[in-house]
Short mmCIF file of C-alpha atoms and ligand atoms in Angstrom, two decimals:
data_model
loop_
_atom_site.label_atom_id
_atom_site.label_comp_id
_atom_site.label_asym_id
_atom_site.label_seq_id
_atom_site.Cartn_x
_atom_site.Cartn_y
_atom_site.Cartn_z
CA UNK Z 200 4.17 -46.62 -45.53
CA UNK Z 201 6.42 -43.51 -45.32
CA UNK Z 202 3.59 -41.31 -46.41
CA UNK Z 203 0.81 -42.74 -44.16
CA UNK Z 204 3.10 -43.21 -41.04
CA UNK Z 205 5.24 -40.11 -41.30
CA UNK Z 206 4.51 -37.71 -43.93
CA UNK Z 207 0.59 -37.47 -43.69
CA UNK Z 208 0.40 -37.14 -39.94
CA UNK Z 209 2.61 -34.12 -40.09
CA UNK Z 210 0.87 -32.74 -43.06
CA UNK Z 211 -2.74 -33.36 -41.52
CA UNK Z 212 -1.57 -31.15 -38.36
CA UNK Z 213 -2.01 -27.95 -40.37
CA UNK Z 214 -4.91 -26.31 -42.06
CA UNK Z 215 -5.94 -28.34 -45.16
CA UNK Z 216 -6.14 -25.68 -47.63
CA UNK Z 217 -2.87 -24.15 -46.51
CA UNK Z 218 -1.05 -27.50 -46.70
CA UNK Z 219 -2.47 -28.03 -50.23
CA UNK Z 220 -1.39 -24.69 -51.52
CA UNK Z 221 2.15 -25.22 -49.83
CA UNK Z 222 2.51 -28.70 -51.63
CA UNK Z 223 1.38 -27.27 -54.83
CA UNK Z 224 3.96 -24.54 -54.74
CA UNK Z 225 6.61 -26.89 -53.71
CA UNK Z 226 5.73 -29.19 -56.63
CA UNK Z 227 5.67 -26.28 -59.00
CA UNK Z 228 9.32 -25.86 -58.10
CA UNK Z 229 10.16 -29.49 -58.57
CA UNK Z 230 9.47 -30.16 -62.09
CA UNK Z 231 13.03 -31.11 -62.74
CA UNK Z 232 12.09 -34.33 -60.66
CA UNK Z 233 9.59 -35.44 -63.23
CA UNK Z 234 11.67 -37.99 -64.97
CA UNK Z 235 13.20 -39.58 -61.73
CA UNK Z 236 9.60 -39.79 -60.27
CA UNK Z 237 8.25 -41.41 -63.65
CA UNK Z 238 10.99 -44.15 -62.91
CA UNK Z 239 9.37 -44.64 -59.37
CA UNK Z 240 5.68 -44.15 -59.94
CA UNK Z 241 4.94 -45.12 -63.74
CA UNK Z 242 3.41 -48.52 -64.59
CA UNK Z 243 4.02 -48.82 -68.36
CA UNK Z 244 2.06 -51.51 -69.60
CA UNK Z 245 0.04 -51.57 -72.76
CA UNK Z 246 -2.66 -53.73 -71.19
CA UNK Z 247 -3.75 -50.51 -69.34
CA UNK Z 248 -3.90 -48.50 -72.35
CA UNK Z 249 -7.41 -46.86 -72.95
CA UNK Z 250 -8.89 -44.66 -75.64
CA UNK Z 251 -11.38 -41.53 -75.73
CA UNK Z 252 -12.32 -40.66 -79.20
CA UNK Z 253 -8.93 -39.61 -80.64
CA UNK Z 254 -7.05 -39.51 -77.39
CA UNK Z 255 -4.98 -42.42 -75.62
CA UNK Z 256 -4.27 -42.54 -72.10
CA UNK Z 257 -1.38 -44.87 -71.11
CA UNK Z 258 -3.21 -45.93 -68.18
CA UNK Z 259 -6.83 -45.43 -66.89
CA UNK Z 260 -6.14 -43.46 -63.67
CA UNK Z 261 -6.65 -39.80 -63.85
CA UNK Z 262 -5.97 -36.98 -61.66
CA UNK Z 263 -9.61 -35.23 -60.96
CA UNK Z 264 -10.49 -31.80 -61.33
CA UNK Z 265 -10.00 -29.41 -58.25
CA UNK Z 266 -6.62 -30.62 -57.17
CA UNK Z 267 -4.62 -28.39 -59.43
CA UNK Z 268 -7.27 -25.72 -60.12
CA UNK Z 269 -4.64 -23.28 -61.88
CA UNK Z 270 -2.48 -25.75 -63.41
CA UNK Z 271 0.34 -24.82 -61.03
CA UNK Z 272 2.06 -28.20 -61.12
CA UNK Z 273 1.01 -29.69 -64.36
CA UNK Z 274 4.58 -30.77 -65.48
CA UNK Z 275 4.98 -33.03 -62.35
CA UNK Z 276 1.62 -35.06 -62.71
CA UNK Z 277 2.82 -37.70 -65.12
CA UNK Z 278 5.61 -38.42 -62.87
CA UNK Z 279 3.16 -39.57 -60.27
CA UNK Z 280 2.04 -42.21 -62.75
CA UNK Z 281 -1.37 -40.72 -63.89
CA UNK Z 282 -2.67 -41.71 -67.33
CA UNK Z 283 -4.29 -38.19 -67.80
CA UNK Z 284 -4.78 -35.17 -65.76
CA UNK Z 285 -7.66 -32.52 -65.38
CA UNK Z 286 -6.96 -28.84 -64.46
CA UNK Z 287 -9.51 -26.48 -63.15
CA UNK Z 288 -12.31 -25.63 -62.54
CA UNK Z 289 -11.39 -22.65 -64.76
CA UNK Z 290 -13.91 -19.82 -64.87
CA UNK Z 291 -14.04 -16.81 -67.39
CA UNK Z 292 -13.30 -14.37 -64.60
CA UNK Z 293 -10.72 -14.60 -61.79
CA UNK Z 294 -12.49 -15.17 -58.54
CA UNK Z 295 -11.61 -15.82 -54.78
CA UNK Z 296 -13.95 -18.33 -54.12
CA UNK Z 297 -15.93 -18.77 -50.69
CA UNK Z 298 -14.67 -17.21 -47.40
CA UNK Z 299 -12.12 -19.42 -45.50
CA UNK Z 300 -11.99 -21.82 -43.74
CA UNK Z 301 -13.71 -23.94 -46.86
CA UNK Z 302 -11.80 -27.31 -46.89
CA UNK Z 303 -12.35 -29.96 -44.09
CA UNK Z 304 -10.48 -33.24 -43.48
CA UNK Z 305 -12.71 -36.06 -42.13
CA UNK Z 306 -9.98 -38.74 -41.40
CA UNK Z 307 -12.32 -41.21 -39.48
CA UNK Z 308 -14.43 -41.16 -42.75
CA UNK Z 309 -11.43 -41.02 -45.09
CA UNK Z 310 -13.24 -37.94 -46.72
CA UNK Z 311 -12.99 -34.53 -47.56
CA UNK Z 312 -15.61 -31.68 -47.39
CA UNK Z 313 -15.07 -28.47 -49.58
CA UNK Z 314 -16.95 -25.39 -50.56
CA UNK Z 315 -14.15 -23.75 -52.19
CA UNK Z 316 -16.40 -22.24 -55.02
CA UNK Z 317 -14.25 -22.09 -57.84
CA UNK Z 318 -11.28 -20.07 -56.58
CA UNK Z 319 -9.02 -19.72 -59.68
CA UNK Z 320 -6.82 -17.37 -61.68
CA UNK Z 321 -9.62 -16.94 -64.38
CA UNK Z 322 -9.47 -18.13 -68.03
CA UNK Z 323 -6.81 -15.53 -69.14
CA UNK Z 324 -4.27 -16.05 -66.98
CA UNK Z 325 -4.54 -19.95 -67.05
CA UNK Z 326 -4.35 -19.81 -70.76
CA UNK Z 327 -1.30 -17.86 -70.58
CA UNK Z 328 0.24 -20.40 -68.06
CA UNK Z 329 -0.71 -23.20 -70.59
CA UNK Z 330 0.70 -21.48 -73.42
CA UNK Z 331 4.14 -21.14 -71.94
CA UNK Z 332 4.10 -24.93 -70.92
CA UNK Z 333 3.09 -25.81 -74.40
CA UNK Z 334 5.53 -23.66 -76.12
CA UNK Z 335 8.23 -25.54 -74.09
CA UNK Z 336 6.81 -28.91 -75.05
CA UNK Z 337 5.72 -29.52 -71.43
CA UNK Z 338 2.22 -30.73 -71.95
CA UNK Z 339 2.70 -33.61 -74.14
CA UNK Z 340 3.31 -36.50 -71.73
CA UNK Z 341 -0.30 -37.33 -70.88
CA UNK Z 342 -3.58 -36.08 -72.16
CA UNK Z 343 -4.94 -32.78 -70.31
CA UNK Z 344 -8.62 -32.17 -69.67
CA UNK Z 345 -9.74 -28.68 -68.89
CA UNK Z 346 -12.55 -28.49 -66.28
CA UNK Z 347 -14.56 -25.44 -67.15
CA UNK Z 348 -17.10 -23.68 -64.36
CA UNK Z 349 -19.41 -20.79 -64.20
CA UNK Z 350 -18.16 -17.56 -62.82
CA UNK Z 351 -20.08 -16.94 -59.53
CA UNK Z 352 -21.51 -13.69 -60.47
CA UNK Z 353 -23.08 -14.72 -63.80
CA UNK Z 354 -26.56 -15.54 -63.95
CA UNK Z 355 -27.93 -18.71 -65.27
CA UNK Z 356 -29.43 -16.98 -68.48
CA UNK Z 357 -25.90 -15.79 -69.45
CA UNK Z 358 -24.00 -19.13 -68.24
CA UNK Z 359 -23.64 -20.59 -71.69
CA UNK Z 360 -21.86 -17.41 -72.90
CA UNK Z 361 -19.57 -17.41 -69.87
CA UNK Z 362 -18.63 -21.24 -70.35
CA UNK Z 363 -17.97 -20.34 -74.10
CA UNK Z 364 -15.58 -17.63 -73.26
CA UNK Z 365 -13.42 -20.05 -71.11
CA UNK Z 366 -13.77 -22.88 -73.66
CA UNK Z 367 -12.63 -20.58 -76.50
CA UNK Z 368 -9.60 -19.10 -74.56
CA UNK Z 369 -8.27 -22.53 -73.48
CA UNK Z 370 -9.28 -24.47 -76.76
CA UNK Z 371 -5.60 -24.68 -78.07
CA UNK Z 372 -4.45 -26.31 -74.71
CA UNK Z 373 -6.73 -28.84 -73.58
CA UNK Z 374 -6.91 -32.15 -75.16
CA UNK Z 375 -10.63 -32.63 -73.83
CA UNK Z 376 -12.99 -30.42 -71.89
CA UNK Z 377 -15.12 -31.02 -69.16
CA UNK Z 378 -18.44 -28.87 -68.67
CA UNK Z 379 -18.75 -28.72 -64.91
CA UNK Z 380 -22.40 -28.33 -64.26
CA UNK Z 381 -22.25 -30.15 -60.96
CA UNK Z 382 -20.29 -28.44 -58.35
CA UNK Z 383 -22.42 -28.07 -55.25
CA UNK Z 384 -20.25 -24.81 -54.36
CA UNK Z 385 -21.57 -22.22 -57.12
CA UNK Z 386 -25.12 -20.82 -56.47
CA UNK Z 387 -27.66 -22.29 -59.15
CA UNK Z 388 -24.80 -23.94 -61.31
CA UNK Z 389 -26.52 -27.33 -61.00
CA UNK Z 390 -29.65 -25.90 -62.52
CA UNK Z 391 -27.58 -26.32 -65.80
CA UNK Z 392 -28.07 -30.19 -65.57
CA UNK Z 393 -31.76 -29.51 -66.47
CA UNK Z 394 -32.59 -30.67 -69.99
CA UNK Z 395 -33.30 -27.48 -71.77
CA UNK Z 396 -30.65 -25.26 -70.12
CA UNK Z 397 -28.07 -28.16 -70.68
CA UNK Z 398 -29.13 -28.61 -74.14
CA UNK Z 399 -28.43 -24.79 -74.85
CA UNK Z 400 -25.14 -24.95 -73.29
CA UNK Z 401 -23.92 -27.98 -75.28
CA UNK Z 402 -25.26 -26.49 -78.63
CA UNK Z 403 -23.06 -23.48 -78.05
CA UNK Z 404 -20.04 -25.15 -76.98
CA UNK Z 405 -20.38 -27.86 -79.74
CA UNK Z 406 -20.97 -25.26 -82.28
CA UNK Z 407 -17.86 -23.35 -81.30
CA UNK Z 408 -16.04 -26.75 -81.13
CA UNK Z 409 -16.84 -27.61 -84.83
CA UNK Z 410 -15.93 -24.05 -85.82
CA UNK Z 411 -12.62 -24.08 -84.29
CA UNK Z 412 -11.82 -27.65 -85.42
CA UNK Z 413 -12.66 -26.45 -88.78
CA UNK Z 414 -10.32 -23.67 -88.66
CA UNK Z 415 -7.33 -25.86 -87.91
CA UNK Z 416 -8.63 -28.51 -90.07
CA UNK Z 417 -8.70 -31.12 -87.43
CA UNK Z 418 -11.27 -32.94 -85.43
CA UNK Z 419 -13.49 -31.57 -82.72
CA UNK Z 420 -12.02 -31.92 -79.38
CA UNK Z 421 -13.99 -34.40 -76.89
CA UNK Z 422 -16.27 -32.51 -74.58
CA UNK Z 423 -17.48 -34.15 -71.57
CA UNK Z 424 -20.34 -33.31 -69.25
CA UNK Z 425 -19.44 -33.69 -65.52
CA UNK Z 426 -22.69 -34.66 -63.37
CA UNK Z 427 -23.66 -34.61 -59.58
CA UNK Z 428 -24.62 -37.54 -57.65
CA UNK Z 429 -27.56 -35.89 -56.12
CA UNK Z 430 -30.51 -36.63 -58.39
CA UNK Z 431 -32.90 -39.27 -59.45
CA UNK Z 432 -31.92 -41.61 -62.30
CA UNK Z 433 -34.83 -40.23 -64.37
CA UNK Z 434 -33.01 -36.96 -64.28
CA UNK Z 435 -29.77 -38.77 -65.24
CA UNK Z 436 -31.83 -40.43 -68.24
CA UNK Z 437 -32.64 -36.81 -69.41
CA UNK Z 438 -29.05 -35.78 -69.29
CA UNK Z 439 -28.13 -38.87 -71.26
CA UNK Z 440 -30.69 -38.01 -73.90
CA UNK Z 441 -29.45 -34.49 -74.29
CA UNK Z 442 -25.73 -35.60 -74.28
CA UNK Z 443 -26.16 -38.13 -76.99
CA UNK Z 444 -28.11 -35.91 -79.15
CA UNK Z 445 -25.35 -33.21 -78.92
CA UNK Z 446 -22.50 -35.86 -79.73
CA UNK Z 447 -20.91 -35.14 -76.20
CA UNK Z 448 -17.92 -37.33 -75.86
CA UNK Z 449 -18.84 -38.72 -72.54
CA UNK Z 450 -20.00 -38.27 -68.89
CA UNK Z 451 -17.80 -37.84 -65.81
CA UNK Z 452 -19.67 -39.47 -62.97
CA UNK Z 453 -19.64 -38.03 -60.53
CA UNK Z 454 -18.89 -34.81 -58.56
CA UNK Z 455 -18.89 -34.57 -54.74
CA UNK Z 456 -22.31 -34.97 -52.95
CA UNK Z 457 -23.97 -32.27 -51.05
CA UNK Z 458 -25.82 -35.07 -49.17
CA UNK Z 459 -24.87 -38.36 -47.75
CA UNK Z 460 -24.05 -36.81 -44.23
CA UNK Z 461 -25.72 -39.97 -42.76
CA UNK Z 462 -22.58 -41.93 -43.62
CA UNK Z 463 -20.09 -39.90 -41.59
CA UNK Z 464 -19.18 -41.19 -38.15
CA UNK Z 465 -16.81 -38.17 -37.21
CA UNK Z 466 -18.07 -35.03 -35.87
CA UNK Z 467 -17.20 -32.63 -38.90
CA UNK Z 468 -20.31 -31.76 -40.77
CA UNK Z 469 -19.85 -28.69 -42.87
CA UNK Z 470 -21.87 -27.28 -45.77
CA UNK Z 471 -20.02 -28.20 -49.15
CA UNK Z 472 -19.39 -31.20 -51.37
CA UNK Z 473 -18.40 -34.65 -49.46
CA UNK Z 474 -15.85 -36.53 -51.35
CA UNK Z 475 -13.96 -39.78 -50.66
CA UNK Z 476 -14.99 -43.12 -49.14
CA UNK Z 477 -18.63 -42.19 -48.31
CA UNK Z 478 -19.19 -41.19 -52.08
CA UNK Z 479 -17.97 -44.41 -53.61
CA UNK Z 480 -21.02 -46.42 -53.88
CA UNK Z 481 -23.33 -43.78 -54.87
CA UNK Z 482 -21.06 -42.87 -57.61
CA UNK Z 483 -20.51 -46.54 -58.95
CA UNK Z 484 -24.31 -46.86 -58.82
CA UNK Z 485 -24.62 -43.90 -61.41
CA UNK Z 486 -21.68 -45.24 -63.52
CA UNK Z 487 -23.62 -48.52 -63.65
CA UNK Z 488 -27.10 -46.92 -64.36
CA UNK Z 489 -25.50 -44.76 -67.44
CA UNK Z 490 -23.60 -47.95 -68.84
CA UNK Z 491 -26.79 -50.02 -68.57
CA UNK Z 492 -29.05 -47.25 -69.97
CA UNK Z 493 -26.59 -46.61 -72.99
CA UNK Z 494 -25.57 -50.18 -73.46
CA UNK Z 495 -21.99 -49.12 -73.28
CA UNK Z 496 -22.27 -46.55 -76.06
CA UNK Z 497 -21.52 -43.51 -74.08
CA UNK Z 498 -17.94 -43.42 -72.42
CA UNK Z 499 -17.91 -42.97 -68.90
CA UNK Z 500 -15.19 -41.35 -66.73
CA UNK Z 501 -15.69 -42.77 -63.11
CA UNK Z 502 -14.83 -40.87 -60.02
CA UNK Z 503 -15.71 -40.74 -56.36
CA UNK Z 504 -14.12 -42.62 -53.46
CA UNK Z 505 -11.31 -44.34 -55.26
CA UNK Z 506 -8.71 -45.26 -52.90
CA UNK Z 507 -7.49 -48.71 -54.05
CA UNK Z 508 -7.05 -50.88 -57.16
CA UNK Z 509 -10.17 -52.71 -55.86
CA UNK Z 510 -12.28 -49.47 -56.11
CA UNK Z 511 -11.00 -48.69 -59.41
CA UNK Z 512 -11.73 -52.13 -60.72
CA UNK Z 513 -15.17 -52.02 -59.38
CA UNK Z 514 -15.86 -48.74 -61.23
CA UNK Z 515 -14.54 -50.08 -64.33
CA UNK Z 516 -16.48 -53.21 -64.25
CA UNK Z 517 -19.70 -50.88 -63.50
CA UNK Z 518 -18.94 -49.50 -66.98
CA UNK Z 519 -16.25 -46.70 -66.60
CA UNK Z 520 -13.59 -46.48 -69.25
CA UNK Z 521 -11.13 -44.58 -67.10
CA UNK Z 522 -11.26 -43.30 -63.45
CA UNK Z 523 -9.97 -40.23 -61.67
CA UNK Z 524 -8.97 -39.62 -58.23
CA UNK Z 525 -8.60 -36.87 -55.65
CA UNK Z 526 -9.57 -37.86 -52.11
CA UNK Z 527 -7.81 -40.77 -52.40
CA UNK Z 528 -4.63 -39.22 -53.70
CA UNK Z 529 -4.62 -36.94 -50.39
CA UNK Z 530 -5.14 -39.90 -48.18
CA UNK Z 531 -3.04 -42.41 -49.95
CA UNK Z 532 -0.15 -40.36 -51.00
CA UNK Z 533 2.30 -40.21 -54.04
CA UNK Z 534 2.20 -43.99 -54.41
CA UNK Z 535 -1.36 -44.25 -54.96
CA UNK Z 536 -1.50 -44.33 -58.56
CA UNK Z 537 1.18 -46.90 -58.91
CA UNK Z 538 -0.67 -49.12 -56.35
CA UNK Z 539 -3.89 -48.81 -58.21
CA UNK Z 540 -2.44 -49.68 -61.70
CA UNK Z 541 -0.29 -52.52 -60.47
CA UNK Z 542 -3.34 -53.77 -58.80
CA UNK Z 543 -5.50 -53.47 -61.70
CA UNK Z 544 -3.00 -55.55 -63.73
CA UNK Z 545 -3.08 -58.26 -60.70
CA UNK Z 546 -6.89 -58.37 -60.78
CA UNK Z 547 -7.20 -58.54 -64.53
CA UNK Z 548 -4.69 -61.41 -64.48
CA UNK Z 549 -6.51 -63.11 -61.73
CA UNK Z 550 -9.99 -62.71 -64.01
CA UNK Z 551 -8.60 -63.59 -67.26
CA UNK Z 552 -8.88 -60.12 -68.98
CA UNK Z 553 -6.41 -59.38 -71.61
CA UNK Z 554 -6.81 -55.76 -71.41
CA UNK Z 555 -8.33 -53.13 -69.34
CA UNK Z 556 -10.97 -52.51 -71.94
CA UNK Z 557 -12.29 -56.07 -71.73
CA UNK Z 558 -13.12 -55.27 -68.03
CA UNK Z 559 -15.21 -52.20 -68.81
CA UNK Z 560 -18.94 -53.18 -68.01
CA UNK Z 561 -18.30 -56.59 -67.35
CA UNK Z 562 -19.86 -56.68 -64.08
CA UNK Z 563 -23.10 -55.00 -65.19
C1 FMN G 749 -11.00 -29.71 -52.63
C2 FMN G 749 -11.96 -30.24 -53.82
C3 FMN G 749 -12.08 -29.43 -54.98
C4 FMN G 749 -12.80 -29.91 -56.04
N1 FMN G 749 -12.72 -28.87 -57.07
C5 FMN G 749 -13.35 -29.53 -58.36
C6 FMN G 749 -13.64 -28.60 -59.42
O1 FMN G 749 -12.95 -27.38 -59.35
N2 FMN G 749 -14.27 -29.03 -60.56
C7 FMN G 749 -14.75 -30.39 -60.41
O2 FMN G 749 -15.39 -30.79 -61.42
N3 FMN G 749 -14.63 -31.18 -59.51
C8 FMN G 749 -14.14 -30.67 -58.36
N4 FMN G 749 -14.06 -31.67 -57.01
C9 FMN G 749 -14.54 -33.06 -57.29
C10 FMN G 749 -13.68 -34.12 -57.55
O3 FMN G 749 -13.03 -33.78 -58.87
C11 FMN G 749 -14.26 -35.30 -57.70
O4 FMN G 749 -15.46 -35.36 -58.56
C12 FMN G 749 -14.81 -35.62 -56.27
O5 FMN G 749 -14.10 -35.07 -55.28
C13 FMN G 749 -15.01 -37.27 -56.06
O6 FMN G 749 -13.74 -37.72 -56.21
P1 FMN G 749 -12.94 -38.28 -55.03
O7 FMN G 749 -13.73 -39.15 -53.94
O8 FMN G 749 -11.84 -38.99 -55.60
O9 FMN G 749 -12.35 -37.04 -54.27
C14 FMN G 749 -13.32 -31.16 -56.32
C15 FMN G 749 -13.16 -32.13 -54.81
C16 FMN G 749 -12.31 -31.40 -53.77
C17 FMN G 749 -12.26 -32.50 -52.77
#
């Protein structure tokens, strides 16, 4: 209430990207509030725990990539009740992204359009930041994913090398890695979703994954592929085939959409990725399709248009083992994750599920 009635109207008066940057700067200075925030926002209940390979998420609600691209405020996210968080997209080269303005709010549609274009400090600087946090024991509260993208100036033929650089630099700090081949805002990036190119990329990354794990006598880290919602299911099936053959840990479905503009009621229609409410059903249909095709063998992290517990429940029932939110966090505010987790428990009790893993795929 406080957020929606007072804070949000004030925040929404200003430029979206500027507001976002100011909030991140503020949160980065408030890391000492993490523990009191935990008391306010963490829903601590074993029934919400989920596993992804070797990782345990205390609850299935994660912070989606793109909210904290540089890992500026990583210490504070556990305090808002997230079960895991994803930093990035990180690219090998530091880059400014597209010209501003490049982020738009669509309040009537409960949506955002962004064409940021992977603005980030680059792999070296972000590795240094994560190293410092790690040395101070500040990265251990919840699993950390690292979202890896392609540098803008790199051509498709050199993309695997570019991804590899970032993967290797950040390897010690990530609990899992997401290969982002689906942002609509980096020219030709989505070409990497094509069978042969994706296979080549995954071979390179998984070979390095095994090598690095071997060096430290530990297990390989989970690598996931994040896909776009803008393709036919026949192409999704090709991706599934490659992903399974390369022993990828899972799929994140989905990124923002370059289409679906017919769903908008407001006047803003800018090029870029549309996220939030208008994406919800489309993203869920991708999750359901992947779950059905793989008969639940392949872990899916569901993302796109989650605002409420019902939205998250819908995606888990369609086959997601966990979910992520971004636009919903912007619109619903700091209490969003707590409300979703509490609501999930309520829905599970209503439907007679003993834990959240039982819900997974139950609606398919
Ligand atoms: C401002 C903004 C920046 C984003 N940046 C990234 C990114 O760097 N990497 C990525 O994989 N997804 C990125 N995304 C996509 C989100 O992670 C998510 O997949 C998408 O927004 C759908 O979820 P939502 O409806 O909860 O926002 C971004 C989305 C927004 C709105």
